[in-house]
Short mmCIF file of C-alpha atoms and ligand atoms in Angstrom, two decimals:
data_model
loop_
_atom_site.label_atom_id
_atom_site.label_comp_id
_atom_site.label_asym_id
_atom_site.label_seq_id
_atom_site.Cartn_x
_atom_site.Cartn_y
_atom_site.Cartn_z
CA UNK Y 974 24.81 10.37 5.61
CA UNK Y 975 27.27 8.16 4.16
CA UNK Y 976 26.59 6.94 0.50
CA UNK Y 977 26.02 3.05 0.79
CA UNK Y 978 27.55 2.23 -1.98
CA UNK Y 979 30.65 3.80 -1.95
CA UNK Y 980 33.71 2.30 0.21
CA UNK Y 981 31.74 -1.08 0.73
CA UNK Y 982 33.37 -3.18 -2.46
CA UNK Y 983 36.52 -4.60 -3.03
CA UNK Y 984 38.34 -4.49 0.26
CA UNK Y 985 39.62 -7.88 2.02
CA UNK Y 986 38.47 -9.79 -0.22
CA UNK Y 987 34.55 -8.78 0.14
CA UNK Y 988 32.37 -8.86 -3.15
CA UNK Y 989 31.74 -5.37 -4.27
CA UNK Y 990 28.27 -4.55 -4.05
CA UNK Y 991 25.61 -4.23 -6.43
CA UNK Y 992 26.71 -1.30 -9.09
CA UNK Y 993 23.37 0.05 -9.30
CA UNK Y 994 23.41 0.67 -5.20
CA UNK Y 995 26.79 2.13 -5.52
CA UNK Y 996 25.22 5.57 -5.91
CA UNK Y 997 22.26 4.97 -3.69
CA UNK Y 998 22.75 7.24 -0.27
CA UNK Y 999 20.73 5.54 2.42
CA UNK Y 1000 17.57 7.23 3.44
CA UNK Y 1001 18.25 8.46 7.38
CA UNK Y 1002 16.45 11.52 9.89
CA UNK Y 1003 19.04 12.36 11.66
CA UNK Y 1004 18.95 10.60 15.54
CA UNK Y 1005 20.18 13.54 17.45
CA UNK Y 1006 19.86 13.49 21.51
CA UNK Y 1007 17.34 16.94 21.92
CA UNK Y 1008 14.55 17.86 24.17
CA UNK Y 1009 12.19 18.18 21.60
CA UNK Y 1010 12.14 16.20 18.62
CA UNK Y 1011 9.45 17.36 15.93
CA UNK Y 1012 11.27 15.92 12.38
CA UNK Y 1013 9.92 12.19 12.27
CA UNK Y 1014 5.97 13.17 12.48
CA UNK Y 1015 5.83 10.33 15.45
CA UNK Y 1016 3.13 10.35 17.85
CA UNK Y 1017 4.10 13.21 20.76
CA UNK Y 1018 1.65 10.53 23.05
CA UNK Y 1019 2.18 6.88 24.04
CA UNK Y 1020 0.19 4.68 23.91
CA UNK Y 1021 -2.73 4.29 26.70
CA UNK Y 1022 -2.03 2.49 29.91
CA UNK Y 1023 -4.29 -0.21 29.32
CA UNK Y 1024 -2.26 -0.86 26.25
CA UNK Y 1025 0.10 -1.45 28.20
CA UNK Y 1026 -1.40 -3.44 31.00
CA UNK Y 1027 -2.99 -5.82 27.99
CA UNK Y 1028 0.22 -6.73 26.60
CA UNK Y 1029 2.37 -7.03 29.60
CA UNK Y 1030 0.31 -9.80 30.34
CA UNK Y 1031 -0.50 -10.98 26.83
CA UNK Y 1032 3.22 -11.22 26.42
CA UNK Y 1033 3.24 -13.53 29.70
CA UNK Y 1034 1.51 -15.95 27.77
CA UNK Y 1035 3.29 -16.15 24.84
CA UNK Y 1036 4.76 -19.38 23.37
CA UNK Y 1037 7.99 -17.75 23.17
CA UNK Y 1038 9.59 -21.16 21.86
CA UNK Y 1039 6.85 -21.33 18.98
CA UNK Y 1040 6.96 -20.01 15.58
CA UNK Y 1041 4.19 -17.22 15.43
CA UNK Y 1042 1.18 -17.56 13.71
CA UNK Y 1043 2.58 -17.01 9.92
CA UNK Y 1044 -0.36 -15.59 8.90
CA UNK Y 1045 -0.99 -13.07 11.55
CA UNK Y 1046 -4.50 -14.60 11.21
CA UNK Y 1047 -6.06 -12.46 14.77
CA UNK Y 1048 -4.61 -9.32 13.53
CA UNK Y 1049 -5.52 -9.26 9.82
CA UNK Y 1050 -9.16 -10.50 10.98
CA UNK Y 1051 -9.15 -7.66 13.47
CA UNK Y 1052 -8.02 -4.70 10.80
CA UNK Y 1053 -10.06 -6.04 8.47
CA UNK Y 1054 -13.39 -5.88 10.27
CA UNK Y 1055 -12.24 -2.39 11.47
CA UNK Y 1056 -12.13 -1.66 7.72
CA UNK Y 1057 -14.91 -3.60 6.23
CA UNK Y 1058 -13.28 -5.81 4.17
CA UNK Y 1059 -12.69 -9.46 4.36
CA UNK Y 1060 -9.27 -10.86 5.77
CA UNK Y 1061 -7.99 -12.30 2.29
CA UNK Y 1062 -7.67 -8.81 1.47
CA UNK Y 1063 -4.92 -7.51 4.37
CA UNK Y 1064 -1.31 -8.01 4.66
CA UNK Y 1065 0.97 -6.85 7.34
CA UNK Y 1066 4.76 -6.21 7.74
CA UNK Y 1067 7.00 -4.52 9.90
CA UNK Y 1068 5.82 -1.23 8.94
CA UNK Y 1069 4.81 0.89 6.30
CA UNK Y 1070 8.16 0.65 4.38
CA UNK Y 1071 8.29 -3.42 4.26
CA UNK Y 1072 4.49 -3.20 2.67
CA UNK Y 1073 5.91 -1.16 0.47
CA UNK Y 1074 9.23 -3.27 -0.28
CA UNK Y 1075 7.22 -5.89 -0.37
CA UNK Y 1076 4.95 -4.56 -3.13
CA UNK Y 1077 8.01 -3.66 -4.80
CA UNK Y 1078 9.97 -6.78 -5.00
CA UNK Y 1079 6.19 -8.46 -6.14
CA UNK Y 1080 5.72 -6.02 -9.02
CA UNK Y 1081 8.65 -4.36 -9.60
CA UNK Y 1082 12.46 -5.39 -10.56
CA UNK Y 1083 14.46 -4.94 -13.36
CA UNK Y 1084 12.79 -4.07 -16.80
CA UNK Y 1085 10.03 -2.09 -15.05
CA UNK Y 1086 8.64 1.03 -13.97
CA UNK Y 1087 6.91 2.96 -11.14
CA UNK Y 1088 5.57 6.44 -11.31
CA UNK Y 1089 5.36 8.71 -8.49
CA UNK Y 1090 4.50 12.82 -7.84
CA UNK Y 1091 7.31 14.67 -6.41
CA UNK Y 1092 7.96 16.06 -3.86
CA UNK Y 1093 6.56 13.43 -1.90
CA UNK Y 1094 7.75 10.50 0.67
CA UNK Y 1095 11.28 9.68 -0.42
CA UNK Y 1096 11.00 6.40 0.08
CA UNK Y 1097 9.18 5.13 -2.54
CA UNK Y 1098 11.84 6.42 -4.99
CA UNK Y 1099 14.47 4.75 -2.23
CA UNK Y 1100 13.08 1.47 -2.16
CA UNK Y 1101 12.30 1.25 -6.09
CA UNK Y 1102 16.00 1.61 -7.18
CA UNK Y 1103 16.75 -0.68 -3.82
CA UNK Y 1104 14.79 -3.75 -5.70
CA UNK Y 1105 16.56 -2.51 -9.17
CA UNK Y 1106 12.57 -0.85 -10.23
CA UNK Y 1107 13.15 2.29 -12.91
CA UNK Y 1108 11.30 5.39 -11.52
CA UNK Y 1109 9.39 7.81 -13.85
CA UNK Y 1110 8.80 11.01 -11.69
CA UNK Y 1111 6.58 13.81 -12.55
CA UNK Y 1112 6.02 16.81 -10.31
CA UNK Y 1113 3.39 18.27 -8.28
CA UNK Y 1114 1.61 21.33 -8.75
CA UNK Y 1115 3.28 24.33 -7.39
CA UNK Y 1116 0.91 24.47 -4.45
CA UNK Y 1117 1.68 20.52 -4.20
CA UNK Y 1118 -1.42 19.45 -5.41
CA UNK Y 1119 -1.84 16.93 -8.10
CA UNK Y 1120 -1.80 17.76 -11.92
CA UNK Y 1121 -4.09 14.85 -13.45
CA UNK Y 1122 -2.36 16.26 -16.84
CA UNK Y 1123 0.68 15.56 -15.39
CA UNK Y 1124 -0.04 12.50 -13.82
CA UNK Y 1125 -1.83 11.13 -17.65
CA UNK Y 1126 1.42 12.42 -19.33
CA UNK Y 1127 3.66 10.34 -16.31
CA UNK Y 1128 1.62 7.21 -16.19
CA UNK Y 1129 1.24 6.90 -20.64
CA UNK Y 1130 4.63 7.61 -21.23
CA UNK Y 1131 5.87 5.33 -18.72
CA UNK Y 1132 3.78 2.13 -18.43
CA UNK Y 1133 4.08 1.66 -14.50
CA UNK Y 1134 3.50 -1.49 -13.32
CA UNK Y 1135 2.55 1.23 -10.03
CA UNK Y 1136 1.59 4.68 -9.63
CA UNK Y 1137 2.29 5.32 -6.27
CA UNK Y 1138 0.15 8.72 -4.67
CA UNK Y 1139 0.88 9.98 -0.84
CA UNK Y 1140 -1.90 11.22 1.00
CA UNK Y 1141 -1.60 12.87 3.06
CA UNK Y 1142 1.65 13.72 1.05
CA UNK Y 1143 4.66 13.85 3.18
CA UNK Y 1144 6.26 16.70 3.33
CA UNK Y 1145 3.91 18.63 1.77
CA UNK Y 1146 0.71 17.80 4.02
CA UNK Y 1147 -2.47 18.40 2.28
CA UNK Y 1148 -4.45 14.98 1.16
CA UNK Y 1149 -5.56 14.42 -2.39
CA UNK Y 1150 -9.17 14.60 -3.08
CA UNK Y 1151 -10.87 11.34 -3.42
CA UNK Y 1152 -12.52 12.17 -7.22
CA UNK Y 1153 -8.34 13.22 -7.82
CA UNK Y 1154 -7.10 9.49 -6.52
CA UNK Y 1155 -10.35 7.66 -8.54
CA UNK Y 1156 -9.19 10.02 -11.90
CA UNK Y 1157 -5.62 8.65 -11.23
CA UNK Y 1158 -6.73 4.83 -10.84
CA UNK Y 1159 -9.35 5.41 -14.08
CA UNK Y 1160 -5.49 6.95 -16.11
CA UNK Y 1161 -2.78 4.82 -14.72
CA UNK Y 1162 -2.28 1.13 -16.47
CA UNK Y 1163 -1.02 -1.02 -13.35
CA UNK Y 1164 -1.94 -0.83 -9.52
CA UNK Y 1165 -2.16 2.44 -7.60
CA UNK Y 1166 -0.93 2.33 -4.11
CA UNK Y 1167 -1.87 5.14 -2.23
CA UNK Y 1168 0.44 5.61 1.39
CA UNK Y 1169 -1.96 6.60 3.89
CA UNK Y 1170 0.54 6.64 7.00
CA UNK Y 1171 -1.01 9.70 7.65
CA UNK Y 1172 -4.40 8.39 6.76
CA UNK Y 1173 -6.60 9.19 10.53
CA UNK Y 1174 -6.30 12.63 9.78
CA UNK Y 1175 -7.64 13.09 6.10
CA UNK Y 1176 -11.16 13.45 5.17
CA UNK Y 1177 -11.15 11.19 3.02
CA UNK Y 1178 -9.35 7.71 1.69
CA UNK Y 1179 -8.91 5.03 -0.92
CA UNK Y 1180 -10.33 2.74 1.02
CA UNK Y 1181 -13.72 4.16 0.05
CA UNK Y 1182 -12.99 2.34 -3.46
CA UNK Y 1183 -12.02 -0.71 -2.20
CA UNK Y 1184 -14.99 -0.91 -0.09
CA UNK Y 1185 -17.01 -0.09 -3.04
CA UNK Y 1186 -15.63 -2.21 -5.12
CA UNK Y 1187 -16.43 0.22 -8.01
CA UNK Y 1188 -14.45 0.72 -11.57
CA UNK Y 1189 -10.53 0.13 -10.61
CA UNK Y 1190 -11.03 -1.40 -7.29
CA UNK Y 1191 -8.72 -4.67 -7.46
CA UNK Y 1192 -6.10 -2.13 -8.95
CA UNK Y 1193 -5.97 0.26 -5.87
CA UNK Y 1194 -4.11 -0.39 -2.61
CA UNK Y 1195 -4.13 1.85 0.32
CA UNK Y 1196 -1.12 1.16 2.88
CA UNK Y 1197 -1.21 2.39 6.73
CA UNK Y 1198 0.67 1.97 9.61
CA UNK Y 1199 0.72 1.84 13.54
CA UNK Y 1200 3.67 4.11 13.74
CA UNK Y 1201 1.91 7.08 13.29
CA UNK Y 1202 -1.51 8.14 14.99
CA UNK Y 1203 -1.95 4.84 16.69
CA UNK Y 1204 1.39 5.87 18.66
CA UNK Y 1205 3.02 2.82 17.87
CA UNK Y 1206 6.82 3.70 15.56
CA UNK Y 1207 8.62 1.35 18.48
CA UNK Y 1208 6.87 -1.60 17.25
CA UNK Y 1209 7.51 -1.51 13.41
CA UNK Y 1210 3.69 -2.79 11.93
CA UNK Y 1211 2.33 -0.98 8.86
CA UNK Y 1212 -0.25 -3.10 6.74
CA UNK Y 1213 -1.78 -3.15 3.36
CA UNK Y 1214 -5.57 -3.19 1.97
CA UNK Y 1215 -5.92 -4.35 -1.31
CA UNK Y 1216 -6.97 -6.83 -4.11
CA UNK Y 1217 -6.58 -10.73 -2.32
CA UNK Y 1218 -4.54 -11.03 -5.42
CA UNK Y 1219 -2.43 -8.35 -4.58
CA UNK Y 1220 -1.85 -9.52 -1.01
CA UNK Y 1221 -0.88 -13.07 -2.31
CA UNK Y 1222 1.56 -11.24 -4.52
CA UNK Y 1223 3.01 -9.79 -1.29
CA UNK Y 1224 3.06 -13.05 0.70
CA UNK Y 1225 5.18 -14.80 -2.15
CA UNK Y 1226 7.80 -12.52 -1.17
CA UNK Y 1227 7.76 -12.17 2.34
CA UNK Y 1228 10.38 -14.30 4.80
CA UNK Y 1229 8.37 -16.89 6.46
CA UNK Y 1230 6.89 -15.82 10.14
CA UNK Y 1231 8.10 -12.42 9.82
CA UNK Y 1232 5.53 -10.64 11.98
CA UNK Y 1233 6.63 -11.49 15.81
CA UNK Y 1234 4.30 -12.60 18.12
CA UNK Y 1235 4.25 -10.03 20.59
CA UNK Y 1236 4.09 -7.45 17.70
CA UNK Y 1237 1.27 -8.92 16.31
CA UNK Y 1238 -0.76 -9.21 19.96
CA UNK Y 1239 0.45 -5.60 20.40
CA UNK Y 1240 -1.45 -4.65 16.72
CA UNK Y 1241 -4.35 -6.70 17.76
CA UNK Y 1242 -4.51 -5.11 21.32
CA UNK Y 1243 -4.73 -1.70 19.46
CA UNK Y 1244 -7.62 -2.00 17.91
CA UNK Y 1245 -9.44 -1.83 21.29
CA UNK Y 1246 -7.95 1.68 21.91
CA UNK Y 1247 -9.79 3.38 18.78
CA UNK Y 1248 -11.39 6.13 20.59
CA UNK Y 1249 -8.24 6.84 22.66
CA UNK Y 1250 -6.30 7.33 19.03
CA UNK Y 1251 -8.70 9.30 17.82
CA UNK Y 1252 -8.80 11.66 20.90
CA UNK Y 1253 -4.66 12.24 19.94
CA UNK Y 1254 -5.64 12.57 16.68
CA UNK Y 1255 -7.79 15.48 17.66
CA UNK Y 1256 -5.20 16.98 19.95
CA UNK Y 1257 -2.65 16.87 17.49
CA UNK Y 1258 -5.07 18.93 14.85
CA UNK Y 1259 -6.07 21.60 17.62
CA UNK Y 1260 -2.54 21.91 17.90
CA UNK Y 1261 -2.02 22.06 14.42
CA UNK Y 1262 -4.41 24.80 13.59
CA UNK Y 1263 -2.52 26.88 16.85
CA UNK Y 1264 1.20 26.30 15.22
CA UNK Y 1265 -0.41 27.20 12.00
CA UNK Y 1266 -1.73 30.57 12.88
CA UNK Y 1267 1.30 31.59 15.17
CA UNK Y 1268 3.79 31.05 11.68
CA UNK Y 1269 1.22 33.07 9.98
CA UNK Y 1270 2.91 35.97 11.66
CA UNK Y 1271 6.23 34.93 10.90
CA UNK Y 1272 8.25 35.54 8.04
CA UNK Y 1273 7.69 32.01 6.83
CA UNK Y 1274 6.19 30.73 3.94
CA UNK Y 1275 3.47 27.89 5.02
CA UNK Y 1276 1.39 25.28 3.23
CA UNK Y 1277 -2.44 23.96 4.78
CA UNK Y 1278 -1.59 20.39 6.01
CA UNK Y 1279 -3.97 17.82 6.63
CA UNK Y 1280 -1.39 15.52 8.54
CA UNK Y 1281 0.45 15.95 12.12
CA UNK Y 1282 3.68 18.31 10.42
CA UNK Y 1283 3.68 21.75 8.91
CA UNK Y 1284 5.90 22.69 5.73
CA UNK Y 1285 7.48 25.80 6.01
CA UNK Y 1286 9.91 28.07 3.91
CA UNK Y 1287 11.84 30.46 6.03
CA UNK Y 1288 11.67 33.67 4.02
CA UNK Y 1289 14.42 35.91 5.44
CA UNK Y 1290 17.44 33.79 6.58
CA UNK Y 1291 18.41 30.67 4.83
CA UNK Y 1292 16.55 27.27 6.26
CA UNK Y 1293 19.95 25.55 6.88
CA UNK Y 1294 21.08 28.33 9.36
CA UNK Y 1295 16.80 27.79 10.77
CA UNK Y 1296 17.21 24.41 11.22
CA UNK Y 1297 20.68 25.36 13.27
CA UNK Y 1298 19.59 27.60 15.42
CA UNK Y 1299 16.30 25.52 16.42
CA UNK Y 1300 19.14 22.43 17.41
CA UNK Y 1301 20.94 24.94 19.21
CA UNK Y 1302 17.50 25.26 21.08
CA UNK Y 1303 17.13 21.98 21.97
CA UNK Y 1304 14.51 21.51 18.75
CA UNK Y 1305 15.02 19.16 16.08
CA UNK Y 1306 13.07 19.65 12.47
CA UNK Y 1307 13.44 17.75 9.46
CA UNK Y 1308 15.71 19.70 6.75
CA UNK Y 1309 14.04 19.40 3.47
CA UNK Y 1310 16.01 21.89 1.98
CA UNK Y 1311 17.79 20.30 -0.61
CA UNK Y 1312 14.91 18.09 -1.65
CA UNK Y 1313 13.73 18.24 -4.97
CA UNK Y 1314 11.13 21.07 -5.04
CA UNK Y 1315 11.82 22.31 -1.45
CA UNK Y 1316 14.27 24.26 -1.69
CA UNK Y 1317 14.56 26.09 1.19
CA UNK Y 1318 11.58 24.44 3.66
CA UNK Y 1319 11.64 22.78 6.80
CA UNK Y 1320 9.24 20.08 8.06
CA UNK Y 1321 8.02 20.50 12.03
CA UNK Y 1322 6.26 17.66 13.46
CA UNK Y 1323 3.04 19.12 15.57
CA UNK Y 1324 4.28 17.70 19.56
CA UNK Y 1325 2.59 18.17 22.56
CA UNK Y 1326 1.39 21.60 23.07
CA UNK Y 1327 4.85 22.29 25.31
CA UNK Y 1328 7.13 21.56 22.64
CA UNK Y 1329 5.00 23.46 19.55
CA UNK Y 1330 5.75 26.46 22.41
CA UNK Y 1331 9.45 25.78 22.53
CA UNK Y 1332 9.57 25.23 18.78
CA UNK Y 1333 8.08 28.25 18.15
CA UNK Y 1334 9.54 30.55 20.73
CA UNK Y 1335 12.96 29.22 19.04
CA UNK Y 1336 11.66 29.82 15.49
CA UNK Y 1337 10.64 33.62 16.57
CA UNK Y 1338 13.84 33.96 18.31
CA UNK Y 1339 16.00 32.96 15.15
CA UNK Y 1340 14.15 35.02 12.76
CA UNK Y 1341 14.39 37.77 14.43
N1 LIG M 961 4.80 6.38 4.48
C1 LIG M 961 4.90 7.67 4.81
C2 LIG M 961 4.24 8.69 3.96
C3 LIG M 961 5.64 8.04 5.94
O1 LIG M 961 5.75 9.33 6.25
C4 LIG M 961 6.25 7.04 6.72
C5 LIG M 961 7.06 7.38 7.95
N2 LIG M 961 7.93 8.41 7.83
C6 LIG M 961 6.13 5.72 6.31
C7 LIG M 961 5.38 5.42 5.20
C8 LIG M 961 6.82 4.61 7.02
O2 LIG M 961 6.26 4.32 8.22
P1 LIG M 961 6.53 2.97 8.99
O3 LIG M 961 7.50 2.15 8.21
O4 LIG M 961 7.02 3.39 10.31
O5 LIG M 961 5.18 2.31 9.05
#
């Protein structure tokens, strides 16, 4: 992971780069070539073959030497009636992350602040000092829930134009009670974007109070994406529901036509396949509950998860030598170890039911 900063100013001639990037490292899961690759919580399914069959031919018919439609008009109209809100209030982007650069470079920038709950999806804190945004952490609870005393302390002190919540939080897994996410919108001063990538799976989500439009409903956001449960990471689409306002703030920043055409018929195309995601999304938490109970009899320290990955904390042997041996097996986890308030876990992806079996049966073997 090289740090982007460093070694990329000053030679031949070349501008140095920004100063306050020169310290940045850049945010990468390591692409390794294994058999079974659990540590970017992707989708162990594709997507169905009439998926495929639609766009194949969709893509026949696309105006190829046209601009796309620049407001992705089909597709917004098609996630919003799936959520029951009007159009005005969706935006899309290629994925999660550009929703949420997006709603960065909108709202944030130099001279202001975000607040976010560690440890929780590194990229908000990644893409915040990308657009030059000041970051006011606070922390989690020790079982990773949220502390609304911590969160009032966070979000007083440090006047956040957004509070940004996980939840499902990634690593960590569990979601955050609704009441908990309608306390923090009541407390926090600015908007409250809550990351949902990992939304299909929780019992519960913000979009309840933007469909109810009750107290704090123009100030709450709720961001998904296709790369996730709807099996979808190779296409990059991720959207936002929120406030129109809040979506025009987005679209003043966005490139013109950035959305592709054949990414936005493949988005559109999805939402005929609803039950077939929600069939993986079953799989994946039947398999889920059977990883969960075979680590319960491993020296591991493991937290509930309400998403498709399992935290753990090898207890024995140190997670760096874990994570080793499990490559050496073919199996490739995410190494959280050195995160702040991780030390020492692991992330596993839940796969198909033949890789959770190789993942484990390496996992027993290396803490033997
Ligand atoms: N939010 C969370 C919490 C995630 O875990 C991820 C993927 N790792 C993303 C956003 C980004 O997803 P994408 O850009 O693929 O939509």
């Amino acid at each position: 992971m090289a740090p982007v900063g460093r070694g990329t100013g000053g030679h031949l001639g070349l501008p140095p780069v920004r100063p306050d990037l020169a310290a940045l490292t850049g945010y990468h899961s390591e692409q390794v070539d294994v058999e079974v690759r659990l540590n970017t919580n992707e989708s162990p399914l594709p997507p169905p073959p009439g998926w495929y069959e639609a766009l194949l031919s969709g893509i026949a018919r696309i105006e190829f030497n046209r601009y796309p439609d620049r407001e992705a008009t089909e597709l917004r109209r098609g996630l919003a009636d799936s959520h029951g809100v009007p159009p005005e209030q969706v935006f899309c982007a290629n994925g999660s992350n550009e929703v949420l650069q997006s709603l960065l470079l909108a709202y944030g920038g130099p001279g202001r602040a975000v607040a976010l709950f560690e440890p929780t999806y590194t990229l908000h804190r990644h893409i915040a000092r990308i657009t030059g945004t000041e970051v006011v952490a606070g922390r989690r609870s020790d079982a990773f829930e949220l502390d609304l005393g911590e969160v009032r302390r966070v979000v007083g002190a440090g006047d956040p134009v957004i509070t940004f919540l996980c939840s499902p939080n990634n690593p960590t897994g569990r979601a955050d009670p609704l009441a908990d996410i309608e306390a923090v919108v009541a407390m926090a001063p600015g908007l409250v974007v809550v990351d949902e990538a990992y939304g299909q799976f929780a019992p519960s989500s913000a979009l309840e109070i933007l469909r109810g439009r009750g107290p704090g409903a123009e100030r709450t956001a709720a961001v998904r994406t296709f790369s996730k449960t709807w099996s979808m990471a190779g296409t990059r689409l991720g959207y936002l529901v929120a406030d129109p306002e809040v979506v025009r703030a987005c679209e003043m920043v966005t490139l013109p036509y950035h959305l592709d055409a054949a990414k936005q018929l493949a988005g559109r195309l999805a939402l005929r396949f609803v039950d077939e995601m929600e069939d993986r999304v079953a799989m994946v938490r039947e398999e889920r509950g059977r990883m969960a109970a075979t680590l319960a009899a491993l020296p591991v320290e493991t937290w509930p998860s309400d998403a498709n990955f399992i935290l753990f904390r090898p207890l024995r042997k140190e997670a760096r030598d874990v994570w080793t041996d499990l490559l050496g097996a073919s199996v490739l986890v995410r190494d959280c170890s050195k995160w702040p308030g991780l030390t020492g876990c692991l992330r596993v992806t839940v796969g198909l039911p033949s890789e959770n079996d190789r993942f484990l049966a390496a996992l027993s073997e290396s803490l033997q």
